[in-house]
Coordinates of C-alpha atoms in Angstrom, one line a residue:
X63 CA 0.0 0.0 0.0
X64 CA 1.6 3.2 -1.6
X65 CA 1.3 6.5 1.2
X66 CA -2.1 8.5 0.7
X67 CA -4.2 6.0 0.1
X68 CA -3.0 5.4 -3.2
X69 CA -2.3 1.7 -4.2
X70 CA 0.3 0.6 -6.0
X71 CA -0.6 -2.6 -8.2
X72 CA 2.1 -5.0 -9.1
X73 CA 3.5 -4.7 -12.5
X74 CA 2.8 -7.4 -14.9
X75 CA 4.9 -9.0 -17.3
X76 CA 3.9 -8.7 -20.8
X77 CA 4.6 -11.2 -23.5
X78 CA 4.5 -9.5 -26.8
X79 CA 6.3 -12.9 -28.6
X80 CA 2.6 -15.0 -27.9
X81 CA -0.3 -14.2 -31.2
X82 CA -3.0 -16.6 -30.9
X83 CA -5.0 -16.3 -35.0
X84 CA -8.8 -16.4 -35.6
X85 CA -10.1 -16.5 -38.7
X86 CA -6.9 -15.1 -40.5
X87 CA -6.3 -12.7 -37.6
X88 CA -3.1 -12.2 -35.2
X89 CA -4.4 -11.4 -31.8
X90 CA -2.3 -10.7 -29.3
X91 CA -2.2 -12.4 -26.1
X92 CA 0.3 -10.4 -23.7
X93 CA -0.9 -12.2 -20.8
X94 CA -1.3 -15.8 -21.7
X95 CA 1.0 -17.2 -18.9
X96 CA -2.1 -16.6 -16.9
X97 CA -3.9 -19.2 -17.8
X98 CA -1.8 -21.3 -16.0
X99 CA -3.0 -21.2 -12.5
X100 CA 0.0 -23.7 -11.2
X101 CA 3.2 -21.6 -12.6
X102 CA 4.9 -20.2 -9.9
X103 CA 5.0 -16.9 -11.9
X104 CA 1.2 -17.2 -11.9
X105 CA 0.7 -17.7 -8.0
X106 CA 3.2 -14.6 -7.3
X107 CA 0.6 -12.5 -9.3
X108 CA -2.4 -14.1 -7.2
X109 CA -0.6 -13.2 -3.6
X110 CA 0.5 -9.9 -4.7
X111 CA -3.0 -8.9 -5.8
X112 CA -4.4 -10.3 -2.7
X113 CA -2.1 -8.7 -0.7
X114 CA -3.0 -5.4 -1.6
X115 CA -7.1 -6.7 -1.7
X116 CA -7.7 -8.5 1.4
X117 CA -6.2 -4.9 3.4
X118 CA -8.1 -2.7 1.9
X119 CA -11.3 -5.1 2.1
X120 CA -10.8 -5.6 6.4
X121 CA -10.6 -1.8 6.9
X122 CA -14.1 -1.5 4.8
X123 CA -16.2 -0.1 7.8
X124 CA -19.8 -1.0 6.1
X125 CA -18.8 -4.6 4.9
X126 CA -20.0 -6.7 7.8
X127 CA -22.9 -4.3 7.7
X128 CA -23.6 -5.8 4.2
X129 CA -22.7 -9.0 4.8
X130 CA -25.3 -9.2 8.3
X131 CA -28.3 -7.7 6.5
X132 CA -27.5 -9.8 2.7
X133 CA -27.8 -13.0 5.2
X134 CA -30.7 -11.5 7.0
X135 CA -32.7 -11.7 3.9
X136 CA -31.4 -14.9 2.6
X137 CA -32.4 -16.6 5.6
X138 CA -35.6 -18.1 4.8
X139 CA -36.8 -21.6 3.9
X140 CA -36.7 -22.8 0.0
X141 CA -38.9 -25.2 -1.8
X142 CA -38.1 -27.0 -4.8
X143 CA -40.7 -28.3 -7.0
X144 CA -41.6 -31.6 -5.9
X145 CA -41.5 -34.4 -8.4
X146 CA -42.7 -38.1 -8.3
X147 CA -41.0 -41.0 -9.2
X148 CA -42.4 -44.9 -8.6
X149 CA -44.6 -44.4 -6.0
X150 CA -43.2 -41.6 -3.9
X151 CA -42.9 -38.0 -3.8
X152 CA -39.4 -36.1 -3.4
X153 CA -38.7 -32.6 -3.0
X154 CA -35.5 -30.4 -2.5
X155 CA -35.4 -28.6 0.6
X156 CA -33.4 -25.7 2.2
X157 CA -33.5 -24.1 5.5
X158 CA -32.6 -20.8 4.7
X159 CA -28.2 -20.9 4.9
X160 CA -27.7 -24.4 4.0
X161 CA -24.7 -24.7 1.2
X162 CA -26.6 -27.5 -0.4
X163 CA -30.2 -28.2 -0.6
X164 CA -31.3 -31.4 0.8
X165 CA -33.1 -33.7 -0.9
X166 CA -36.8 -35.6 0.7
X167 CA -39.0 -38.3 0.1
X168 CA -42.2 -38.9 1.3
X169 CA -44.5 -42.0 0.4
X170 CA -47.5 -40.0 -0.4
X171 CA -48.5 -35.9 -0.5
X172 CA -50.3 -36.2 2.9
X173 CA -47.5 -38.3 4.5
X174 CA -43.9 -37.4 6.4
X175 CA -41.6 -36.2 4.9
X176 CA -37.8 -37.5 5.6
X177 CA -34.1 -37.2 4.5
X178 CA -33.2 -38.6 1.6
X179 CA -30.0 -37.8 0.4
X180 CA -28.5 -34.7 2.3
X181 CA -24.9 -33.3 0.5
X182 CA -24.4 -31.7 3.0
X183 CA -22.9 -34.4 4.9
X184 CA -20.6 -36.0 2.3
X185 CA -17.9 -33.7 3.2
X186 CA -17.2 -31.5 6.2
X187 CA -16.6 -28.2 4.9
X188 CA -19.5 -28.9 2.8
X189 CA -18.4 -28.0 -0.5
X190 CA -19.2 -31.6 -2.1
X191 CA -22.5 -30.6 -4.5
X192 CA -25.5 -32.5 -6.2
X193 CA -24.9 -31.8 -9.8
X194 CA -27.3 -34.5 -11.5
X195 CA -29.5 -36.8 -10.6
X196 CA -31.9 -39.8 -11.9
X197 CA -34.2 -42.3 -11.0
X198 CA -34.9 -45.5 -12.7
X199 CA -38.0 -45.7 -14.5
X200 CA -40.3 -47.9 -11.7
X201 CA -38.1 -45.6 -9.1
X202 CA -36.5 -48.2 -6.9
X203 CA -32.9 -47.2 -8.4
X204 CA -31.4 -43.7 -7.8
X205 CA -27.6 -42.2 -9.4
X206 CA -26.8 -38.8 -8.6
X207 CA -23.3 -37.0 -9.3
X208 CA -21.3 -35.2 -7.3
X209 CA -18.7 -32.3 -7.5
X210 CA -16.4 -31.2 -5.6
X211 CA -15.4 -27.2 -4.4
X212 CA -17.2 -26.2 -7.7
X213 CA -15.5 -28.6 -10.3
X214 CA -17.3 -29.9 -13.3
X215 CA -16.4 -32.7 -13.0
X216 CA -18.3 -35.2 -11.1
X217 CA -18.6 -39.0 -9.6
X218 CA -21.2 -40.7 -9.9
X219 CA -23.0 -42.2 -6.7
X220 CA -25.6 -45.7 -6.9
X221 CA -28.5 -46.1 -4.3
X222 CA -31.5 -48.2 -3.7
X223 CA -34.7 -45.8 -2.8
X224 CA -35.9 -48.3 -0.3
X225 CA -34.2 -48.0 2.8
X226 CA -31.8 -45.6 1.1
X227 CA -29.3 -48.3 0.9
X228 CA -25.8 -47.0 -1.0
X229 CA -24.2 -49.4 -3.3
X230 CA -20.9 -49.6 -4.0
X231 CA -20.7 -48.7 -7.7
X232 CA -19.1 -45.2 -8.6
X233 CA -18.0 -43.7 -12.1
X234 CA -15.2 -41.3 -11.7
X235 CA -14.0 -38.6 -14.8
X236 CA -17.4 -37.5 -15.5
X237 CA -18.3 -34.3 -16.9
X238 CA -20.9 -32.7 -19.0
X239 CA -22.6 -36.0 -18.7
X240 CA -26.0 -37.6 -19.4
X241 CA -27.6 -40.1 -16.7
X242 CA -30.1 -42.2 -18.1
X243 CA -31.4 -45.8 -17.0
X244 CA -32.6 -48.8 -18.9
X245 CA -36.0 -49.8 -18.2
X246 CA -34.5 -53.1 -17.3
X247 CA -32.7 -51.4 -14.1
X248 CA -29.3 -53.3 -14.9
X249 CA -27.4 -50.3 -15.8
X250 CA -27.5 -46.6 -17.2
X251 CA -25.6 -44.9 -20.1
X252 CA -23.2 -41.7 -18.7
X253 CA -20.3 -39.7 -20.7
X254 CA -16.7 -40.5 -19.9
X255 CA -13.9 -38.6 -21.0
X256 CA -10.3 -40.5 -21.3
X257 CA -7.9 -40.9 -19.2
X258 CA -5.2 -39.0 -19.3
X259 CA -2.2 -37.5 -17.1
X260 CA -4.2 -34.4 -16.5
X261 CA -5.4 -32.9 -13.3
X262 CA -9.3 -33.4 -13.0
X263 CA -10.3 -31.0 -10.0
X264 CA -11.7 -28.3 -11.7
X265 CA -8.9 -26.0 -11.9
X266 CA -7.8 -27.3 -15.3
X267 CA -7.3 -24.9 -18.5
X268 CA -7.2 -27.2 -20.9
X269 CA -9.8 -28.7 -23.3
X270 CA -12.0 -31.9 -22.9
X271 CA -11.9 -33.3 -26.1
X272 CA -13.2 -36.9 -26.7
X273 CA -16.3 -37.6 -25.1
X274 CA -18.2 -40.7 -25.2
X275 CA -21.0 -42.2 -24.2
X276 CA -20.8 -45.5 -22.2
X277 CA -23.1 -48.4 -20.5
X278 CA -22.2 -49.4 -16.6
X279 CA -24.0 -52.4 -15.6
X280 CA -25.1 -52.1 -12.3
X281 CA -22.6 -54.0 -9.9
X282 CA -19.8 -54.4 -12.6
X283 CA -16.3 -52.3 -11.9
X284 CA -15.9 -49.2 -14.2
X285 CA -13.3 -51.0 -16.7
X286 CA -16.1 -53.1 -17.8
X287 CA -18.3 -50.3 -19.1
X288 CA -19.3 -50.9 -22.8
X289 CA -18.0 -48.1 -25.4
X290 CA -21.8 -47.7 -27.1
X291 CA -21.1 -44.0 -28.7
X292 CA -18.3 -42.1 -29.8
X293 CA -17.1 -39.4 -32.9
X294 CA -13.4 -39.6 -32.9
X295 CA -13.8 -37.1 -36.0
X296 CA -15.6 -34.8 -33.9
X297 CA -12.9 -34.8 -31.0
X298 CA -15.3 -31.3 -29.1
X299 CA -19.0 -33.0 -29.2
X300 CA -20.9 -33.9 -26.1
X301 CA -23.1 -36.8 -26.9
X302 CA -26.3 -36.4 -25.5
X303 CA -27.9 -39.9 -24.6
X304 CA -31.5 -40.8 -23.0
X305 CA -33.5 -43.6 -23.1
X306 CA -37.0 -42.9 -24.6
X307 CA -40.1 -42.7 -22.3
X308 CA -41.3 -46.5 -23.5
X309 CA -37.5 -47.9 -22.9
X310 CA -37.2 -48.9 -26.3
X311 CA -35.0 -46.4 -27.6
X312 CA -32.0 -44.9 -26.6
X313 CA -32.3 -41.2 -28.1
X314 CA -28.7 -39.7 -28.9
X315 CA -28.0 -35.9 -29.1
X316 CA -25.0 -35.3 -29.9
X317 CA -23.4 -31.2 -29.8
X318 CA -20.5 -28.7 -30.0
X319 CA -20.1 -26.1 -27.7
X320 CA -22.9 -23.8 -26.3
X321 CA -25.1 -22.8 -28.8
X322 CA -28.8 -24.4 -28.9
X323 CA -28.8 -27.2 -31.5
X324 CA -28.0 -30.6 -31.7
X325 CA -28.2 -33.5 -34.2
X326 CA -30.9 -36.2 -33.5
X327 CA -30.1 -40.0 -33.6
X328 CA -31.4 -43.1 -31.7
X329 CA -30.9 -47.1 -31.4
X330 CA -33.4 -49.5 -31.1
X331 CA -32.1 -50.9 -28.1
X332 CA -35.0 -54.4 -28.4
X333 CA -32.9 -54.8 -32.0
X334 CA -29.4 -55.9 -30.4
X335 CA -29.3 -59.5 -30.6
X336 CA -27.0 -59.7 -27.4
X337 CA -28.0 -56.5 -25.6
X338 CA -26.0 -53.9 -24.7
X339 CA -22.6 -55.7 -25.4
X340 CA -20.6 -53.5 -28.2
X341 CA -20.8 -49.8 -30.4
X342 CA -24.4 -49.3 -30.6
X343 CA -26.0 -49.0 -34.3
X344 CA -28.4 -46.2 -35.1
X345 CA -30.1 -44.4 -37.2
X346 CA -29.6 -40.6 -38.3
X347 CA -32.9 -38.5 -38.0
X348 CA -31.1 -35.0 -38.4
X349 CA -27.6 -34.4 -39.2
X350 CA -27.2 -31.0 -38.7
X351 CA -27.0 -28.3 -36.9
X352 CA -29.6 -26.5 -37.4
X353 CA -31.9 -26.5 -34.2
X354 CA -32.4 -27.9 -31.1
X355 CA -34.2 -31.3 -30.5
X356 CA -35.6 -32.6 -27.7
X357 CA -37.4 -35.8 -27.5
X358 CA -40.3 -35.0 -25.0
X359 CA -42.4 -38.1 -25.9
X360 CA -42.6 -41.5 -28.1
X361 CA -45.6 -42.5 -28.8
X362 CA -44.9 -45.7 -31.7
X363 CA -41.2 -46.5 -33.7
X364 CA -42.3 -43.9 -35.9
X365 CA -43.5 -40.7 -34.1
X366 CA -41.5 -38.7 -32.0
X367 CA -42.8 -35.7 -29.9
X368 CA -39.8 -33.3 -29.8
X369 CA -38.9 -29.3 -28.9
X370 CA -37.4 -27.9 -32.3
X371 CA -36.6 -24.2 -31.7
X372 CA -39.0 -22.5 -29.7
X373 CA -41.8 -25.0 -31.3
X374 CA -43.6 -28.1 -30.1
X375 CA -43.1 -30.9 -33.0
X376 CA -44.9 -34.3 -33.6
X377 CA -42.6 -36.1 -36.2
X378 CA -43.2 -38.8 -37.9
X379 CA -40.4 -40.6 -39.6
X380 CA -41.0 -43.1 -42.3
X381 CA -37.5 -45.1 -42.6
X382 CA -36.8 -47.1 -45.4
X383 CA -33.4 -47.1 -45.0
X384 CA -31.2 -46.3 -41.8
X385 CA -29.6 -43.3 -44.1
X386 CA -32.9 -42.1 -45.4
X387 CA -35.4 -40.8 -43.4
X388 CA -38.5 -38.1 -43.9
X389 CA -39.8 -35.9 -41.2
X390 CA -43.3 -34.4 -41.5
X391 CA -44.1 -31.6 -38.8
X392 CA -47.1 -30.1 -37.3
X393 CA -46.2 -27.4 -35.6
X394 CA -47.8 -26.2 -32.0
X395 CA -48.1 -22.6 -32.3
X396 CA -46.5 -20.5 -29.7
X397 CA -45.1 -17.0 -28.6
X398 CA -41.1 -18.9 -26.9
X399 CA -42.0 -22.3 -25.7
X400 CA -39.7 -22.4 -22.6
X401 CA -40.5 -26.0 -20.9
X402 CA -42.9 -28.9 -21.5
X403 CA -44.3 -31.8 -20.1
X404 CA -46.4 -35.2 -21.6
X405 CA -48.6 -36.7 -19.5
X406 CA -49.9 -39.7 -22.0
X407 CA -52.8 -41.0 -19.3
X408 CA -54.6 -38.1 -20.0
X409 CA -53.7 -37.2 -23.3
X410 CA -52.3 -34.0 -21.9
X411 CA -49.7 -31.5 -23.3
X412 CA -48.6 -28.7 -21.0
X413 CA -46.1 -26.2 -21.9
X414 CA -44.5 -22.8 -20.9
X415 CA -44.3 -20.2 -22.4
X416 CA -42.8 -16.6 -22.9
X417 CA -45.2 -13.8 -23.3
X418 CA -43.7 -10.4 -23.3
X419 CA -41.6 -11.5 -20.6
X420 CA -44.4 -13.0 -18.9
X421 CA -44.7 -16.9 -18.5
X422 CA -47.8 -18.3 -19.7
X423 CA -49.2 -22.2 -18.9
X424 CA -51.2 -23.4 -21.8
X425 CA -52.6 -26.9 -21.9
X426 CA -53.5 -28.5 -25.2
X427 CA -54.6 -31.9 -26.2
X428 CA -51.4 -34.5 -26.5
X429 CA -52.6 -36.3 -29.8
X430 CA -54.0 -32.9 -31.4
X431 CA -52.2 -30.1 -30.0
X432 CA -55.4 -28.4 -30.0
X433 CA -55.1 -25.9 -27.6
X434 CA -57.9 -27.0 -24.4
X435 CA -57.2 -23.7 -22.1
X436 CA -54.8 -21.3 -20.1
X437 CA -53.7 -22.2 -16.3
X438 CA -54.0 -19.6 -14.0
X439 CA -50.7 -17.3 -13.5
X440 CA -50.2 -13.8 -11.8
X441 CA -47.4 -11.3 -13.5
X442 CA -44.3 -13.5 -13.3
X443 CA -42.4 -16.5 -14.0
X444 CA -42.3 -20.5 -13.7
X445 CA -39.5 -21.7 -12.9
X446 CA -40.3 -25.4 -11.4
X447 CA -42.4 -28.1 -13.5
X448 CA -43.2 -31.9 -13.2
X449 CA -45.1 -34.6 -14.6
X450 CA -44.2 -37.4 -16.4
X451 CA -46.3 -39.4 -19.2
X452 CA -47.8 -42.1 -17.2
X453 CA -48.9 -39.1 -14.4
X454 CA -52.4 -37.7 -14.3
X455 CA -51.1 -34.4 -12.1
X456 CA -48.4 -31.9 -12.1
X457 CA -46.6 -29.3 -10.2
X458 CA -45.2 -26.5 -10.9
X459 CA -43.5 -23.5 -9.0
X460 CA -44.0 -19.6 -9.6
X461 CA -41.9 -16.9 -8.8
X462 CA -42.6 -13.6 -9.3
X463 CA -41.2 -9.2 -7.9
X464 CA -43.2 -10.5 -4.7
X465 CA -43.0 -14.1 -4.0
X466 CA -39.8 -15.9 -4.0
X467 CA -42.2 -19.1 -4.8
X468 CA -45.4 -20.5 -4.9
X469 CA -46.1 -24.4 -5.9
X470 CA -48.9 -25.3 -7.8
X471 CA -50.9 -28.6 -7.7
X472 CA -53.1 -29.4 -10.3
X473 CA -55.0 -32.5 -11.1
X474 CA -55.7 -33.5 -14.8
X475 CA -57.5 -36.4 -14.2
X476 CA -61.0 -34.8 -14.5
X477 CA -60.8 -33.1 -17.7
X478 CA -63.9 -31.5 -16.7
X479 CA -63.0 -29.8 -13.5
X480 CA -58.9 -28.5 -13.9
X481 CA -58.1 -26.4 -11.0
X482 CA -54.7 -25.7 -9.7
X483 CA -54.7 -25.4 -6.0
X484 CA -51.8 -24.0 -4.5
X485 CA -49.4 -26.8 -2.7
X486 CA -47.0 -25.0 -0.9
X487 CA -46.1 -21.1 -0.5
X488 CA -43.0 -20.0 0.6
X489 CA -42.7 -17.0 2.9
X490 CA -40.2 -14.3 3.8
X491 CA -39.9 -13.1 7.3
X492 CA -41.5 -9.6 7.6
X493 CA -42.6 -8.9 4.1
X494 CA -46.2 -8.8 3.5
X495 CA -46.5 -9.4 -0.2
X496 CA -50.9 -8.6 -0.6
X497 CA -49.7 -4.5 0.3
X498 CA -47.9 -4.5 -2.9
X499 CA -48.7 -4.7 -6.8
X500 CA -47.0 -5.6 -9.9
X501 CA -48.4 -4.2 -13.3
X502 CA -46.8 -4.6 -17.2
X503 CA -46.8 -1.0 -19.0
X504 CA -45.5 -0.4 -22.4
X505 CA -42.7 2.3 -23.8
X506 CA -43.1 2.9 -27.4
X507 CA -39.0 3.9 -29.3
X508 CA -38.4 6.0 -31.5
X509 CA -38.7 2.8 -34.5
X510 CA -42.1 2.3 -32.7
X511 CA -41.0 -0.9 -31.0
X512 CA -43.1 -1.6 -27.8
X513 CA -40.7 -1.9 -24.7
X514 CA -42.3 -4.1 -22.2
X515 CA -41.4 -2.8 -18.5
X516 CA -42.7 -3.4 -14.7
X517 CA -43.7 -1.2 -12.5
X518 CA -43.8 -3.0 -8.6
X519 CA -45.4 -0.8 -5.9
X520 CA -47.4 0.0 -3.1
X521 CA -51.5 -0.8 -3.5

């Protein structure tokens, strides 16, 4: 710390020899031996700039001050939406400071509710997170992954729901991975990345390249896993894999980087003469990257029920070859279809929307898409949904300027009387939210474009 209060930063070395090109362009890139957070060059920079930081941050008379009231208004309880698998209920559940929501089960909505799998308890400072999770299709099997002190990548954990007994299986160099099970509940497909004589905690600055999909049978050691996916041409994919809804089909997306789109393949997994033993075959729906697919729903081996864009998409693909294929689209009209959900036992489709910045819950007719009527929603957002195909209800959780979340319950099983009730509310200490309002006004530019805006206040 330089007299006056002035501070004096340390200098930084410049290399002026290192051009990285882009598109037939030198860039510099003075600055590049920062990327390497384990040089000792590096880790002088780090101390020097914390030892001019951390001073000037414990004199700061109004941070604690900050600090007491930001965690004064954190503190409250938090809901997740709750989902059902098998025959049970879970739920994610936080206290109010917790690092890591915990996770509940409860054998009906009326029943207790009790710990199911708490992270916070894997490791004492409790920085090991829940980054995935899945249950098997009847919901007796569970796999969740776990990261460490914020790492990508993860491990993945094995448990049987009953009793919540842990197994000993785990999958280690995981990241960016799918979790899906096979209706037969002897294994699930994950993404691997090879080994190599990197570091894999997270601090890392250089590429995964490679990434394949595998099969671990449930009780085998890792080395057995069966290679079923891979593009060693395409060395920066992810491979996207999930078993369709029936279990028939094992639905494979692969994609490069961040943007939305993917390329749509699957494999009929009841085709394999000796299971799941070898490279899985499979046929090429779209092989491009053009949009995003999402199978939502498989209804027979020749219609698909997918997200494409900001649509809603019932496919059907007449194959006479695996390398030919024709797709034949009728397109769900909506403003930005956000989420979905297929509940097949009542030949429901719900989605969300975005509405001028507004979320909207429209439910329309599975088989049809006809458009049946709108759910309920003040000014705000959902940001929580479930129900699954074989389901006749669903959840879903609302935020909004003045709730941090209510949960919905609505049962679809009389298509005559839909009502969402509400299931849970959560509250925040002090605030009473029915002395405020929240209304949706318009600014008109100068091009004449309508600028949607809130206003929140006082009744």
């Amino acid at each position: 710390m330089a007299a006056a209060g002035k501070i004096c930063y340390p200098k930084v070395r410049r290399d002026s020899q290192h051009f990285d090109e882009y598109h037939g362009t030198k860039i510099a890139e003075p600055y590049i031996w920062l990327e390497d957070p384990d040089s000792d060059e590096t880790k002088a920079f780090v101390k020097a700039q914390n030892d001019i930081t951390l001073p000037y941050l414990a004199e700061c008379e109004v941070r604690e001050k900050f600090k007491d009231r930001l965690t004064e208004l954190w503190d409250y309880p938090k809901y997740g939406c709750p989902f059902k698998r098998g025959s049970r209920y879970f739920y994610f559940y936080n206290s109010g400071l917790q690092n890591q929501s915990v996770l509940y089960v409860q054998e009906s909505l009326d029943g207790e509710a009790h710990v199911f799998l708490d992270p916070n308890k894997i490791k004492e400072d409790g920085a090991a997170a829940l980054r995935g999770h899945t249950f098997s299709k009847d919901g007796t099997l569970f796999a969740y992954s776990l990261s460490l002190s914020g790492s990508d990548w993860v491990t993945i954990k094995f448990m049987k729901v009953e009793g919540e007994e842990e197994l000993p299986d785990s999958l280690e160099r995981a990241k960016f991975t799918s979790m899906s099970w096979t209706h037969d509940n002897k294994g699930l497909f994950y993404n691997k990345y090879p080994t190599n004589n990197s570091k894999a905690d997270g601090t890392e600055t250089d590429m995964n390249l490679d990434q394949k999909l595998y099969y671990h049978m449930l009780g085998t050691n890792q080395g057995e896993d069966v290679l079923c996916c891979e593009f060693p041409e395409h060395p920066k994919w992810h491979i996207g894999g999930e078993v369709s809804v029936c279990g028939r089909y094992l639905i494979i997306t692969p994609r490069e980087g961040c943007d939305p789109v993917n390329r749509l393949y699957y494999c009929d997994l009841q085709k394999l003469p000796h299971g799941i033993t070898e490279k899985l075959p499979y046929v090429k729906v779209v092989d491009n990257f053009d949009a995003e697919y999402e199978c939502k729903y498989h209804e027979t081996l020749l219609k698909f029920v997918f997200k494409l864009h900001f649509n809603f998409i019932m496919c059907d693909i007449s194959v006479s070859e695996q390398s030919e294929c024709r797709l034949c689209f009728t397109s769900v009209n909506t403003d930005l279809l956000v989420n979905t959900g297929c509940l097949d036992n009542t030949d429901r489709l719900v989605t969300t929307d975005r509405v001028l910045h507004q979320s909207v819950l429209h439910l329309h007719a599975l088989t049809s898409g006809d458009h049946l009527v709108n759910l309920p929603l003040d000014i705000g957002s959902v940001v929580g949904f479930s129900g699954e195909k074989e389901d006749t209800e669903i959840f879903y959780q609302f935020t909004s300027f003045l709730t941090p979340g209510t949960i919905y319950h609505c049962d679809l099983s009389d298509q005559n009387r839909i009502q969402p009730k509400v299931f849970r509310e959560i509250k925040v200490k002090d605030f009473d939210a029915s002395l405020f309002e929240t209304e949706q006004v318009f600014y008109e530019s100068k091009d004449g474009t309508k600028i949607p805006m809130f206003l929140v206040h006082k009744k």
